[in-house]
XYZ file of C-alpha atoms in Angstrom:
330
model
C 18.356 6.252 0.653
C 19.353 2.595 0.865
C 17.452 -0.674 0.706
C 17.475 -3.387 3.365
C 15.948 -6.840 3.330
C 16.267 -9.924 5.484
C 14.808 -13.205 6.653
C 15.126 -14.954 10.004
C 14.245 -18.638 10.385
C 15.367 -21.992 9.062
C 17.000 -20.820 5.842
C 16.636 -22.880 2.679
C 18.152 -22.389 -0.769
C 14.895 -20.883 -2.012
C 15.092 -18.294 0.785
C 18.548 -17.193 -0.333
C 17.330 -16.993 -3.932
C 14.437 -14.852 -2.782
C 16.747 -12.629 -0.742
C 18.953 -11.890 -3.738
C 15.947 -11.190 -5.964
C 14.408 -8.942 -3.320
C 17.643 -6.996 -2.963
C 17.797 -6.472 -6.722
C 14.232 -5.150 -6.672
C 15.510 -2.430 -4.309
C 18.474 -1.444 -6.481
C 16.889 1.927 -7.234
C 17.248 2.738 -3.519
C 20.962 1.921 -3.518
C 22.734 1.858 -6.883
C 26.302 2.131 -5.535
C 26.821 -1.298 -3.961
C 24.965 -4.430 -2.985
C 25.783 -7.525 -0.983
C 24.261 -10.261 1.168
C 25.229 -12.251 4.255
C 24.130 -15.689 5.495
C 24.790 -16.860 9.047
C 26.941 -19.968 9.567
C 24.058 -21.520 11.523
C 21.653 -21.074 8.618
C 19.073 -19.113 10.591
C 19.500 -15.608 9.176
C 20.273 -13.926 5.879
C 20.501 -10.185 5.281
C 20.991 -8.083 2.171
C 21.641 -4.427 1.462
C 21.621 -1.956 -1.409
C 23.784 1.098 -0.741
C 23.557 4.736 -1.689
C 26.944 6.059 -0.541
C 26.895 9.359 1.363
C 29.308 9.087 4.309
C 32.774 7.459 3.916
C 31.959 6.168 0.446
C 34.676 3.489 0.339
C 33.749 -0.183 0.217
C 34.854 -0.694 3.834
C 31.422 0.659 4.749
C 29.440 -1.649 2.482
C 26.747 -3.687 4.171
C 25.761 -6.065 5.653
C 28.357 -4.769 8.119
C 29.846 -7.269 10.578
C 31.431 -6.313 13.911
C 35.096 -7.170 14.511
C 34.230 -10.164 16.701
C 31.576 -11.402 14.278
C 28.792 -11.348 16.877
C 26.795 -8.448 15.412
C 25.605 -7.833 11.858
C 23.713 -4.742 10.709
C 21.798 -3.581 7.654
C 20.941 0.098 7.819
C 18.988 2.577 5.716
C 19.396 6.274 6.426
C 21.915 8.543 8.097
C 22.958 9.209 11.684
C 23.578 12.940 11.645
C 25.418 13.112 14.980
C 27.704 10.168 14.209
C 30.864 12.264 14.681
C 29.883 13.251 18.217
C 28.841 9.675 19.035
C 32.084 8.336 17.599
C 34.145 10.676 19.784
C 32.135 9.658 22.858
C 32.614 5.961 22.119
C 36.359 6.386 21.539
C 36.591 8.104 24.931
C 34.901 5.036 26.426
C 37.502 2.733 24.849
C 35.964 1.762 21.511
C 38.001 1.736 18.304
C 36.874 2.054 14.693
C 38.134 0.790 11.353
C 35.964 3.114 9.247
C 34.888 6.741 9.301
C 31.211 6.122 8.522
C 28.006 6.219 10.534
C 27.158 2.526 10.090
C 29.971 1.305 12.331
C 29.113 4.044 14.856
C 25.504 2.855 14.947
C 26.591 -0.740 15.506
C 29.064 0.308 18.228
C 26.336 2.368 19.909
C 24.149 -0.717 20.127
C 27.032 -2.797 21.478
C 27.753 -0.153 24.127
C 24.254 0.953 25.165
C 21.933 -1.773 23.904
C 18.392 -0.730 23.036
C 18.979 2.593 24.816
C 21.205 3.646 21.925
C 18.016 4.906 20.279
C 17.870 7.753 22.799
C 21.199 9.055 21.476
C 20.532 8.887 17.732
C 19.862 12.055 15.774
C 18.948 10.902 12.317
C 16.630 9.300 9.819
C 16.876 5.530 9.878
C 15.482 2.068 9.735
C 17.850 -0.744 10.636
C 18.109 -4.355 11.686
C 20.824 -5.828 13.906
C 21.321 -9.596 14.135
C 22.792 -10.223 17.583
C 24.622 -13.551 17.940
C 26.411 -12.677 21.182
C 24.390 -15.160 23.296
C 25.287 -18.117 21.093
C 23.626 -20.361 18.528
C 19.884 -20.733 18.948
C 19.644 -17.741 21.280
C 20.106 -14.976 18.720
C 18.081 -11.760 18.711
C 16.935 -9.508 15.883
C 16.673 -5.858 16.894
C 14.891 -3.511 14.487
C 14.081 0.192 14.810
C 12.721 3.157 12.904
C 13.372 6.888 13.332
C 11.111 9.149 15.374
C 9.301 10.743 12.432
C 9.119 7.537 10.387
C 11.058 9.033 7.504
C 12.621 5.684 6.604
C 10.180 2.806 5.995
C 10.268 -0.743 7.365
C 7.780 -3.482 6.505
C 7.726 -6.950 8.021
C 5.895 -10.268 7.881
C 5.970 -12.832 10.709
C 4.503 -16.216 9.851
C 5.342 -19.870 10.519
C 8.419 -18.996 12.613
C 9.865 -16.952 9.781
C 10.394 -13.226 10.061
C 10.938 -11.210 6.893
C 11.543 -7.470 6.611
C 12.191 -4.979 3.819
C 12.369 -1.287 2.994
C 9.526 -1.738 0.496
C 6.606 -4.098 -0.001
C 8.145 -5.427 -3.201
C 10.926 -6.906 -1.073
C 8.534 -9.226 0.781
C 7.101 -12.550 -0.289
C 3.391 -12.103 0.052
C 0.560 -13.254 -2.182
C -2.308 -12.740 0.247
C -3.743 -9.777 -1.630
C -5.218 -6.544 -0.295
C -6.070 -6.090 3.370
C -9.682 -4.775 3.462
C -9.156 -2.828 6.682
C -5.994 -1.219 5.353
C -7.774 -0.328 2.112
C -10.697 1.147 4.042
C -8.380 3.405 6.016
C -6.552 4.465 2.846
C -9.781 5.442 1.099
C -11.044 7.300 4.166
C -7.836 9.008 5.282
C -5.536 8.987 2.262
C -2.980 6.870 4.134
C -2.747 3.629 6.120
C -2.133 4.446 9.809
C -0.033 2.896 12.551
C 1.226 -0.662 11.992
C -1.454 -1.467 9.418
C -0.580 -2.117 5.781
C -2.392 -2.208 2.449
C -0.988 -5.706 1.907
C -2.629 -8.523 3.865
C -0.350 -10.300 6.307
C 2.203 -7.459 6.355
C 2.768 -4.853 9.060
C 4.688 -1.585 9.196
C 6.979 -0.812 12.085
C 5.449 2.524 13.149
C 7.531 5.683 13.590
C 9.504 5.922 16.866
C 9.133 2.177 17.390
C 11.596 -0.633 17.908
C 11.087 -4.388 17.841
C 12.812 -7.490 19.137
C 12.590 -10.992 17.721
C 13.733 -13.799 20.030
C 14.915 -16.594 17.756
C 14.729 -19.208 20.512
C 11.033 -18.608 21.267
C 9.953 -17.103 17.952
C 8.323 -14.268 19.881
C 8.334 -10.745 18.412
C 7.539 -7.661 20.428
C 7.409 -4.047 19.281
C 7.406 -0.986 21.504
C 7.374 2.795 21.220
C 10.667 4.277 22.364
C 9.863 8.000 22.006
C 6.911 10.362 22.388
C 6.469 14.040 21.677
C 7.106 16.063 24.831
C 3.908 17.023 26.610
C 2.936 20.691 26.717
C 3.331 22.284 30.119
C 0.337 24.608 30.126
C 1.457 26.195 33.389
C 4.289 28.071 31.631
C 2.199 29.205 28.646
C 1.883 32.775 29.955
C 5.644 33.038 30.442
C 6.508 32.223 26.830
C 8.022 35.053 24.837
C 7.448 34.958 21.092
C 10.797 36.540 20.253
C 12.662 34.020 22.399
C 10.785 31.161 20.762
C 11.677 32.450 17.301
C 15.347 32.725 18.263
C 15.337 29.198 19.674
C 13.601 27.810 16.570
C 16.167 29.506 14.309
C 19.031 28.134 16.393
C 17.597 24.617 16.186
C 17.077 24.936 12.440
C 20.676 26.093 11.924
C 21.997 23.125 13.891
C 19.685 20.713 12.089
C 20.736 21.907 8.628
C 24.423 21.967 9.622
C 24.269 18.297 10.618
C 22.431 17.315 7.449
C 25.046 18.938 5.244
C 27.661 16.465 6.504
C 28.406 14.425 3.413
C 31.219 12.997 1.333
C 29.204 13.611 -1.834
C 27.731 16.876 -3.200
C 24.650 18.240 -1.402
C 21.889 20.612 -2.399
C 18.512 22.050 -1.453
C 15.233 21.486 -3.278
C 13.925 25.052 -3.381
C 10.295 25.765 -4.200
C 10.257 29.321 -2.913
C 7.763 28.382 -0.209
C 8.285 28.976 3.507
C 9.893 25.637 4.432
C 12.445 25.345 1.640
C 13.253 29.062 1.861
C 14.079 28.716 5.563
C 16.242 25.666 4.848
C 18.060 27.600 2.111
C 18.608 30.538 4.457
C 19.989 28.226 7.151
C 22.236 26.375 4.695
C 23.651 29.673 3.450
C 24.366 30.669 7.037
C 26.287 27.507 8.038
C 28.389 26.998 4.878
C 31.264 28.963 3.407
C 30.455 28.158 -0.230
C 27.344 28.962 -2.292
C 24.507 26.529 -1.672
C 23.375 24.472 -4.653
C 19.609 24.950 -5.068
C 17.281 23.122 -7.462
C 13.793 23.943 -8.699
C 11.439 22.152 -11.078
C 9.381 24.565 -13.138
C 6.176 24.012 -15.082
C 5.915 26.957 -17.521
C 2.415 28.355 -17.953
C 1.018 26.479 -14.966
C -0.579 28.202 -11.970
C 1.526 25.867 -9.828
C 4.813 27.057 -11.310
C 7.082 28.310 -8.510
C 10.127 29.245 -10.575
C 9.872 32.991 -9.880
C 9.461 32.513 -6.124
C 12.455 30.188 -6.007
C 14.579 32.558 -8.071
C 13.909 35.429 -5.658
C 15.107 33.322 -2.722
C 18.112 32.062 -4.703
C 19.079 35.661 -5.532
C 18.596 36.781 -1.938
C 21.027 34.169 -0.642
C 23.357 34.101 -3.670
C 22.936 30.379 -4.256
C 24.135 28.427 -7.263
C 20.675 27.928 -8.676
C 19.453 25.316 -11.179
C 16.013 25.223 -12.800
C 14.650 22.196 -14.628
C 11.641 23.138 -16.757
C 9.096 20.498 -17.669
C 7.270 21.634 -20.788
C 4.677 18.876 -20.831
C 4.186 17.054 -17.520
C 3.371 13.419 -18.137
C 3.712 10.001 -16.551
C 6.522 9.269 -19.030
C 8.698 11.765 -17.134
């Protein structure tokens, strides 16, 4: 989890002050490093708060600038298949100065443009400031992962475009959006691009957006959809084969997510989902999996026993944190 924030437009001193304050408000998302970048033409400033997971050295701190200075990225998340993408890009002639996924993501955009999104396996929200066409013709490219795991909020007013990982990173005093509030009360969430804050939009899951600095025009589009169900093959589906395929996909998914230069673990409740993840993690690693459970003694919702049974079954290194008196103070 990292925090990103930025503003595109005619930058003033007060904008830079706001950017730094906004970045500090996101420090809880990225406690390991923080920095900002302002374009030489005074039309863009970006900031980042980093939680270091891959290649934790400071060479991967953000905002990350390409070797030729034409591209700048701020990125929240993780590209799980960055090693495979890196090898493919090297074969095409690219070179790298780091071993992290941020530079791979930036190189993927430089090589394949907006189509790089088709190749990314990960959770992400990012913004790339593209200066390759020259001053006054810059582009801001933003995108969010298919499931919408990583958030991205934006506000576009008076030829200024602001974005942030959280609402607190945006300047907005317009109050509550009645339509957004209505949807929240009816559904329990605010759907699509709508937001609880008036004047702010969310970039929806599986969407990308492009801001043309020259025209001030912003356009968002959906870059991925769930595959449609081919009902004609429904009778040919074998349940055993489907189960085997699902298990294979889960193993590969967990294997990719365990790539890390810091310790990893599994939150284990003892329920179906976390038990399957624990089983997969135990299968693809050579060392005991670290599992963690929060227990609430005496509560009907306590899952400590269920988690312990799974931990014993897969010989994990298990940790239980018991909360004697649940309260908001905790």
